[in-house]
Coordinates of C-alpha atoms and ligand atoms in Angstrom, one line a residue:
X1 CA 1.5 -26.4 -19.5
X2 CA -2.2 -26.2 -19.4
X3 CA -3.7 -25.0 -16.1
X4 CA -5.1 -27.5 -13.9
X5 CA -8.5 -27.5 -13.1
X6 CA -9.6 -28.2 -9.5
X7 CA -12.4 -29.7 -8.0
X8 CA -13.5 -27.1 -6.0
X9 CA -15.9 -28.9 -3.7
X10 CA -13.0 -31.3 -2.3
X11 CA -12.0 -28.2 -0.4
X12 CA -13.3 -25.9 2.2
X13 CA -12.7 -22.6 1.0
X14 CA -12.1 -20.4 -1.8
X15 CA -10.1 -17.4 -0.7
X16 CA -8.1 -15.1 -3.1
X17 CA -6.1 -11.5 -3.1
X18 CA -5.5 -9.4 -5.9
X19 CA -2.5 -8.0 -8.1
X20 CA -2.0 -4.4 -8.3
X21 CA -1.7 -1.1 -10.4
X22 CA -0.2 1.7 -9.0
X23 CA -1.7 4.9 -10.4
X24 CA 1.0 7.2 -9.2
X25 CA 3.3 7.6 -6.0
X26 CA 6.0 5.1 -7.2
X27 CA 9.2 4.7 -5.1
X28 CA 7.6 6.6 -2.3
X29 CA 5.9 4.0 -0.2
X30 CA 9.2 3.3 1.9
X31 CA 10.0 6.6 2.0
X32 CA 6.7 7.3 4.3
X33 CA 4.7 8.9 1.3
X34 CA 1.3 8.9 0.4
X35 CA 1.1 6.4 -3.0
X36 CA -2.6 5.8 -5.0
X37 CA -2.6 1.6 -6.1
X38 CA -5.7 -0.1 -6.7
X39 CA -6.1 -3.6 -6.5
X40 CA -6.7 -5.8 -9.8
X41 CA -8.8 -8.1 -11.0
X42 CA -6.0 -9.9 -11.5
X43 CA -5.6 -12.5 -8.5
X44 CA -4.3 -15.5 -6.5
X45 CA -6.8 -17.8 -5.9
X46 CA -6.1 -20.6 -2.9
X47 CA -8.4 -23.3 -2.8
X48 CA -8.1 -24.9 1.1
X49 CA -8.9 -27.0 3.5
X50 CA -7.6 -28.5 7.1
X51 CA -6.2 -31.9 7.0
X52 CA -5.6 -32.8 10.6
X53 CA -1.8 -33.1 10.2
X54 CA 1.0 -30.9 10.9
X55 CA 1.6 -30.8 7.0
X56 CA 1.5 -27.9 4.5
X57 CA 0.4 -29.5 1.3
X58 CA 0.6 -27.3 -1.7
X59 CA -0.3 -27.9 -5.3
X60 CA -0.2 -25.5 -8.4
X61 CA -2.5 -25.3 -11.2
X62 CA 0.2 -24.2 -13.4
X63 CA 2.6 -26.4 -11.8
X64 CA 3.0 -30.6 -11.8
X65 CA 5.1 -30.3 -8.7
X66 CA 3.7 -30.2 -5.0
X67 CA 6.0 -29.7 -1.7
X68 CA 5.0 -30.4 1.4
X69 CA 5.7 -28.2 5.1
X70 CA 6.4 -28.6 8.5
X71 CA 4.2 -26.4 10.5
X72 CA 6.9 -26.7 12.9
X73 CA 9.5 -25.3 10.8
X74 CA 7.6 -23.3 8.4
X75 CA 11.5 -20.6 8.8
X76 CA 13.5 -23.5 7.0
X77 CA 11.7 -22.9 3.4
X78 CA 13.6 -20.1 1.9
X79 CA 15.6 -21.9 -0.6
X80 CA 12.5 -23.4 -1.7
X81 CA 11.9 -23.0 -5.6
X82 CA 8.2 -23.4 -5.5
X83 CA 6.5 -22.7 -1.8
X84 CA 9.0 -20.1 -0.5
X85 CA 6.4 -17.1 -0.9
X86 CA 3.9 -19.6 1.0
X87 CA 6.3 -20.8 3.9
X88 CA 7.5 -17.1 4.4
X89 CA 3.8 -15.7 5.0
X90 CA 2.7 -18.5 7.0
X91 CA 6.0 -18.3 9.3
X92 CA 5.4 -14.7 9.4
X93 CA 1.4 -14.8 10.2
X94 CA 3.3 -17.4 13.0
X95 CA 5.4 -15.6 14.8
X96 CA 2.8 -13.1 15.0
X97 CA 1.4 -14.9 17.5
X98 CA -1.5 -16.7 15.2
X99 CA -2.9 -20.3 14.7
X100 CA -1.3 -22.6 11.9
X101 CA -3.0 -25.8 11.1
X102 CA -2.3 -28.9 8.4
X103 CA -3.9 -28.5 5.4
X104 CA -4.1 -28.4 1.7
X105 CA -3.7 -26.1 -0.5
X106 CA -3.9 -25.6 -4.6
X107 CA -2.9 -22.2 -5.6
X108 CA -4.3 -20.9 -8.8
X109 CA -2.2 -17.4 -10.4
X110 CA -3.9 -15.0 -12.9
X111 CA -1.3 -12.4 -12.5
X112 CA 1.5 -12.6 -14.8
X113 CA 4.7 -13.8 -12.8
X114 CA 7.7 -10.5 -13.2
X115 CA 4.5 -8.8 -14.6
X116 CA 5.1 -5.7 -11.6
X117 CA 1.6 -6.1 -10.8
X118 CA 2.6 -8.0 -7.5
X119 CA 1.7 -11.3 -8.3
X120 CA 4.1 -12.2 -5.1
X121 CA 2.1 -9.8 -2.9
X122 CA -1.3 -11.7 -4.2
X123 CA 0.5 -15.4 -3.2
X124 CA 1.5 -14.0 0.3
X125 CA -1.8 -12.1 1.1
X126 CA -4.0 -14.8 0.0
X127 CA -2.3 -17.6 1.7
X128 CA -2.4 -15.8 4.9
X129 CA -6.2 -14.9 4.3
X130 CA -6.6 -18.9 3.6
X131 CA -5.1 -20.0 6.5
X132 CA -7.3 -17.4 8.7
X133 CA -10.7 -19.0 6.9
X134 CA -9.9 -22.6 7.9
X135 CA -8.5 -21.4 11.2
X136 CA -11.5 -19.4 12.1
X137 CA -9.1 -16.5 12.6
X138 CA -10.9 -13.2 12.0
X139 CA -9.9 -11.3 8.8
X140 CA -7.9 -8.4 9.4
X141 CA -6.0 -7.0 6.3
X142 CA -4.3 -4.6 7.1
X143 CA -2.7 -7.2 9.8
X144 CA -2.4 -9.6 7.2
X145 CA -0.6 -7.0 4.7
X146 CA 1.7 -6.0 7.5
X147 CA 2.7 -9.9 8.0
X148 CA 3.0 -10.3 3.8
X149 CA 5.1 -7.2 3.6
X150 CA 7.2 -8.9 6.5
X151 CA 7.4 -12.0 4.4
X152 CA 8.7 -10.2 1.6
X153 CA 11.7 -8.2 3.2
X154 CA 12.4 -11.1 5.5
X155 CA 12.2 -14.2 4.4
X156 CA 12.2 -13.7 0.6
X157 CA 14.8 -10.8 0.6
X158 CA 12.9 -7.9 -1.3
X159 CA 13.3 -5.0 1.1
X160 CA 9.8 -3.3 -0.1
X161 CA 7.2 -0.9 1.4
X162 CA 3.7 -1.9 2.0
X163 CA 1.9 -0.9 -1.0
X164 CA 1.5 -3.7 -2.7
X165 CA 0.3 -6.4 0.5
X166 CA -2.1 -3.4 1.2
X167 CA -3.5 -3.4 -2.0
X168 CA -3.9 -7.0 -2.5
X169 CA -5.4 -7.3 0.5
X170 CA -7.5 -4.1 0.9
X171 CA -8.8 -2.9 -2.3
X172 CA -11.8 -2.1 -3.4
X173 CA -13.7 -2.9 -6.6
X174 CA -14.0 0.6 -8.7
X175 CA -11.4 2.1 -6.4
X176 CA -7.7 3.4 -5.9
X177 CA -6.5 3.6 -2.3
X178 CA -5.3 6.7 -1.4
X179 CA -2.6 5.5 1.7
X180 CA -0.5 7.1 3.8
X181 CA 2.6 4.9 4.0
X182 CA 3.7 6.5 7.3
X183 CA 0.6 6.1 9.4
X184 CA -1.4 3.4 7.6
X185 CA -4.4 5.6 7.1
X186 CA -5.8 5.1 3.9
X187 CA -9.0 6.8 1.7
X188 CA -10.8 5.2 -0.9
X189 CA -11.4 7.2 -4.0
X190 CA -13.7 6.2 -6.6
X191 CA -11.7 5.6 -10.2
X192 CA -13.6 8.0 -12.2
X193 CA -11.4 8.3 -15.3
X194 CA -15.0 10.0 -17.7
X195 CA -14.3 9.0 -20.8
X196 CA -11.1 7.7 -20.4
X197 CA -9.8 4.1 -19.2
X198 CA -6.6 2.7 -18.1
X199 CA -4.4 0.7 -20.4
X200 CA -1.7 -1.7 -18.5
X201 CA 0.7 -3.0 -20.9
X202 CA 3.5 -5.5 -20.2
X203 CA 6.9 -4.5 -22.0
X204 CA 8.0 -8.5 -21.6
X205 CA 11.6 -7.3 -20.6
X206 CA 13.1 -10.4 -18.9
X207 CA 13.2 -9.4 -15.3
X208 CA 16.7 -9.2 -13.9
X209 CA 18.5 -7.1 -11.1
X210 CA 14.9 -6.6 -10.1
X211 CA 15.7 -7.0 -6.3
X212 CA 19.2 -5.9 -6.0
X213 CA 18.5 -2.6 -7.8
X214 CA 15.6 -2.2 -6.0
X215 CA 17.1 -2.7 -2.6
X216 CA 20.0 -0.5 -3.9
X217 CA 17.5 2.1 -4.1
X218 CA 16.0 1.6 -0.7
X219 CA 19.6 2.2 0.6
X220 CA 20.0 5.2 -1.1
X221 CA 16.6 7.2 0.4
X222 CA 17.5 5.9 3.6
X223 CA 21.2 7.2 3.2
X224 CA 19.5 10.9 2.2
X225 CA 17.1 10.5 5.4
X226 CA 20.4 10.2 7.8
X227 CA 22.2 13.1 6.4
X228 CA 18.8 15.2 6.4
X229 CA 17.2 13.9 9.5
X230 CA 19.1 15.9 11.5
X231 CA 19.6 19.4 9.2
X232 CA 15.7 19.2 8.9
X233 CA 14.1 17.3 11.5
X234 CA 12.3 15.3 9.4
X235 CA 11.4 11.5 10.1
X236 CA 10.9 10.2 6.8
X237 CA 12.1 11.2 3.7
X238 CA 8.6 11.8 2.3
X239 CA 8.1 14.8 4.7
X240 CA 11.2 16.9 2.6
X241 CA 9.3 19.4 0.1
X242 CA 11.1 20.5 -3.4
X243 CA 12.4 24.1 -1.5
X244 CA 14.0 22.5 2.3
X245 CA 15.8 19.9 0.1
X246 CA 17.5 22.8 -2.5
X247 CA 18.1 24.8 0.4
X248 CA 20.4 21.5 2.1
X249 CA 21.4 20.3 -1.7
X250 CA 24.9 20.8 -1.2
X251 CA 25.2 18.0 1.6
X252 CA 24.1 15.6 -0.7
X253 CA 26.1 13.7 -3.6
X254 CA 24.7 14.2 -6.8
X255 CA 23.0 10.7 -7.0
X256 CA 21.7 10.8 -3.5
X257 CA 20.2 14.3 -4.6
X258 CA 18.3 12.9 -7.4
X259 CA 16.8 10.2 -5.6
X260 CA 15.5 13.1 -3.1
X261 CA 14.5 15.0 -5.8
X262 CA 12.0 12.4 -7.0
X263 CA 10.8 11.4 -3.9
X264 CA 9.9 15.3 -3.2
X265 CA 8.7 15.8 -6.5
X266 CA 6.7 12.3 -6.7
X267 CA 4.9 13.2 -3.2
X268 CA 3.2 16.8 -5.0
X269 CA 2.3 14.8 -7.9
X270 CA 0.2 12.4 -5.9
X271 CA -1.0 15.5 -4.0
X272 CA -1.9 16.7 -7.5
X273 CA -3.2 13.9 -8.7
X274 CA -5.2 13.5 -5.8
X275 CA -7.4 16.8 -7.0
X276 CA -7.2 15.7 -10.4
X277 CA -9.1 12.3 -9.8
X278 CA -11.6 14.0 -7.9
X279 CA -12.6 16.7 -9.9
X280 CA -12.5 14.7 -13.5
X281 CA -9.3 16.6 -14.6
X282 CA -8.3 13.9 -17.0
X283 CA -5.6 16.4 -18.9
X284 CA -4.1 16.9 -16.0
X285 CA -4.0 13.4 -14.3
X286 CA -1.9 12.6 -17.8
X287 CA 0.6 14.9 -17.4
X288 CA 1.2 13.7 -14.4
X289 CA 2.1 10.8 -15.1
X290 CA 4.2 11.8 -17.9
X291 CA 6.1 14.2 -15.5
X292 CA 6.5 11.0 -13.2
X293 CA 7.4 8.8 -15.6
X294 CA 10.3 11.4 -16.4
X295 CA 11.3 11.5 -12.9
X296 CA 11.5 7.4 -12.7
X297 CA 13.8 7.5 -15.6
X298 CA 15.8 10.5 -15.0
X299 CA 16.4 11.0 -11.4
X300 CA 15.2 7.8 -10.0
X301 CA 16.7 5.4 -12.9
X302 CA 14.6 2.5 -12.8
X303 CA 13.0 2.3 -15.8
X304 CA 15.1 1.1 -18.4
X305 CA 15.4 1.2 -22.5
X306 CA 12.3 -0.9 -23.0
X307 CA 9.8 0.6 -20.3
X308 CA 11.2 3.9 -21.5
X309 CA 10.4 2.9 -24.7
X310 CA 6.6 1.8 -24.0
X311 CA 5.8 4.6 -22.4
X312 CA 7.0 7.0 -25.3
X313 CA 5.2 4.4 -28.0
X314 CA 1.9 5.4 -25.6
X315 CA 2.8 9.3 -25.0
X316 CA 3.2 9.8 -29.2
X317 CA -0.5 8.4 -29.6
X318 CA -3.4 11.1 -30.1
X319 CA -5.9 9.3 -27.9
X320 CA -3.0 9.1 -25.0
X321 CA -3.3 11.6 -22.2
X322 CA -0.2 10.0 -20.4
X323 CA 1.3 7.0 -19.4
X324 CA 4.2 5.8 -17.1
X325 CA 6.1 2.7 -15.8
X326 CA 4.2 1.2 -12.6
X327 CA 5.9 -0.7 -9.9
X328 CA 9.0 -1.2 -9.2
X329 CA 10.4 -0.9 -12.5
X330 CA 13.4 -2.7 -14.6
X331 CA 11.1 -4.1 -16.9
X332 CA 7.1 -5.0 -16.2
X333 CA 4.2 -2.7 -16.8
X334 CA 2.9 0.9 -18.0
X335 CA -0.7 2.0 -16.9
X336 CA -1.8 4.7 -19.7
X337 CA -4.3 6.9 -19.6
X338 CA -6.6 6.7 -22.9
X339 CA -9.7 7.7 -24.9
X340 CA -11.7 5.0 -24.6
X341 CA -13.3 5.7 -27.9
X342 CA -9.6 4.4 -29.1
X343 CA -8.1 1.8 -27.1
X344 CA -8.3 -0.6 -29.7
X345 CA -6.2 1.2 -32.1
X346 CA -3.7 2.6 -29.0
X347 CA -3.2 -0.9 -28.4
X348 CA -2.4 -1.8 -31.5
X349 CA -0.1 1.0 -32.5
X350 CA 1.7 0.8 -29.2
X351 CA 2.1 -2.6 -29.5
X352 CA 3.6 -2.2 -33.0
X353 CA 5.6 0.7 -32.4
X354 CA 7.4 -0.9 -29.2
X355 CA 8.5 -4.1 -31.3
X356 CA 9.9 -1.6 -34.3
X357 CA 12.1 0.0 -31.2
X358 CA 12.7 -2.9 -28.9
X359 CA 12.0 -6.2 -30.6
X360 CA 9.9 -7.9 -27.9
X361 CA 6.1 -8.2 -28.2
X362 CA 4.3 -6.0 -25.7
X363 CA 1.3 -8.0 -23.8
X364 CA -1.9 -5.8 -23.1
X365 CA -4.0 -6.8 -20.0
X366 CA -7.3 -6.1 -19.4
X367 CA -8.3 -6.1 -15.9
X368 CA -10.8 -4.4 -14.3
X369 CA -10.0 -2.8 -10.8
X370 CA -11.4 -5.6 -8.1
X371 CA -11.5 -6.1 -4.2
X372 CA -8.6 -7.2 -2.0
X373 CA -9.5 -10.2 0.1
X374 CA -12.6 -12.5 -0.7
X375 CA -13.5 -15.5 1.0
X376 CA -16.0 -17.9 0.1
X377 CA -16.9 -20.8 1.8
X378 CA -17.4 -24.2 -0.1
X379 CA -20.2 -25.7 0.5
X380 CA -20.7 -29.6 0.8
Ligands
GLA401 C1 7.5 -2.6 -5.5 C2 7.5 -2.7 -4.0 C3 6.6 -1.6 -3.4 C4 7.0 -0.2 -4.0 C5 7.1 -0.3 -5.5 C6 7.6 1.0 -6.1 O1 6.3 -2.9 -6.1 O2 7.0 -4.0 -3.6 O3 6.7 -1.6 -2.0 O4 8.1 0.3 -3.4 O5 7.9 -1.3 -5.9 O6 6.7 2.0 -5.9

């Protein structure tokens, strides 16, 4: 179907929240690590206003359906099939303790849906931002990432970190977002690639087992965190370095080691790719993703034949200084980095090369990194 194009000035406000790319730091952000995501240009857009009922009216652009909610039971929704993101954030920015009000709401999606550039973080931390704008409710992201992230493990079942809400609703045009999953404290660094840029490319996997593996996952670092909590000391698993875990392998099962393993090894890389951001090191900020594109399909196992794939199409290019699945894996995106001078033709090869190997045809994006929340006010 052909979006839907709305009349803007029959609502109140504009208010949108981005997608995401995570540069490195992948599988670490529940663990307490530090992770390096910048938000997209990519976005939910949410076009609002009040309507002086206790009804949630939501339309879609890329939808003919609309479904209407209760304020009053916004925790009933979660079976919806259209609205379930919505309801969960709103009955979440609720129980916080803040102001719902009847309104409605179109909802307008530029990031692609099982993409892994958190197109459901974008829905949740935009719909909370929108309600805030006709609520007069002062904007606080990080509040409102905290309530999005809630959304997603509670209501919609995805038992994720907070990277992505953060992103979406805290970046910064031009830069990556240096966060400390443990304490919230976050730097912004300027995305200085020189002559390089960033290539995000969709492998168009069908998404399945997305969740379940990737709460599988989550069980597994915090099954490693109770056996070395108390051997260690340590209060998140992102605290272990590469030596204290060795030295306590043997308590471990040989899966639950590799999991640690990455986890230990993915924190030094983002340490490392830290340094190589900031002083223009491109070689080096490609092999690091290389070596943690390795680790995701090694010891963390959540890439898959045609991620693994993708990234191996982008690795054999000339022009490629490294590239590596992003998110949460099973299927969705790499983020190379590349010679500008040559994009075109990495594109293109890549894109051929993957079919030859996979038989699905690859889908380049081209975003440009953006800001988190923005609100703009309709005027009459
Ligand atoms: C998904 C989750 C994030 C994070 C990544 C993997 O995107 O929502 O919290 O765990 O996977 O790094």
């Amino acid at each position: 179907m052909k979006n839907k194009v709305v009349n803007e000035r029959e609502y109140a406000f504009k208010v949108s929240a981005a997608g995401r790319v995570n540069i490195i730091g992948e599988h670490i952000d529940y663990c307490g690590g530090k992770v390096f995501p910048a938000a997209l240009s990519l976005k939910n857009t949410v076009y609002i206003r009040p309507n002086g009922t206790n009804k949630i009216n939501i339309g879609w652009t890329t939808l003919d359906t609309t479904v209407s909610l209760d304020i009053d039971k916004l925790g009933e929704y979660r079976n919806l099939d259209y609205g379930n993101y919505q309801a969960g954030s709103l009955y979440m920015w609720q129980s916080a303790g803040h102001k719902i009000v009847g309104c409605d709401m179109i909802q307008d999606c530029t990031v692609p849906f099982g993409s892994g550039l958190s197109s459901s973080a974008a829905i949740e931390v935009s719909t909370i931002a929108a309600m805030c704008a006709i609520t007069d409710t002062p904007v606080d992201n990080v509040k409102i990432a905290i309530a999005a992230r809630r959304a997603e493990s509670e209501y919609i079942g995805v038992n994720c970190g907070i990277m992505d809400q953060y992103a979406s609703a805290c970046g910064r045009a031009g830069h990556a977002i240096l966060l400390d999953c443990a304490t919230l404290d976050a730097e912004y660094v300027p995305i200085d690639t020189g002559d390089c840029s960033l290539v995000i490319i969709n492998c168009k996997k069908p998404h399945n087992l997305v969740e379940s593996k990737y709460n599988e996952r989550r069980e597994e670092t915090d099954a490693a965190l109770e056996i070395l909590r108390g051997v260690t000391g340590i209060k998140n698993l992102a605290e272990l370095d590469g030596k204290t875990l060795d030295a306590h392998a043997s308590l471990l099962s040989p899966v639950l080691y590799k999991r640690t393993k990455h986890v230990a090894d993915e924190c030094a890389r983002v340490a490392a790719a830290e340094q190589a951001m900031k002083s223009g090191d491109m070689v080096s900020l490609g092999n690091i993703l290389d070596a943690s594109h390795e680790s995701l399909k090694s010891l963390y196992e959540v890439t898959g034949s045609e991620l693994d794939a993708l990234a191996a199409a982008a690795q054999s290019h000339p022009a490629c200084l490294g590239s590596r699945m992003t998110g949460a894996g099973f299927g969705g995106c790499t983020v190379s980095l590349v010679k500008t001078a040559a994009v075109a033709d990495f594109e293109k090869y890549v894109l051929e090369r993957y079919k030859k190997a996979t038989g699905y045809t690859a889908e380049v994006y081209r975003a440009t990194i953006g800001d988190g929340i923005t609100i703009t006010p309709i005027g009459k």
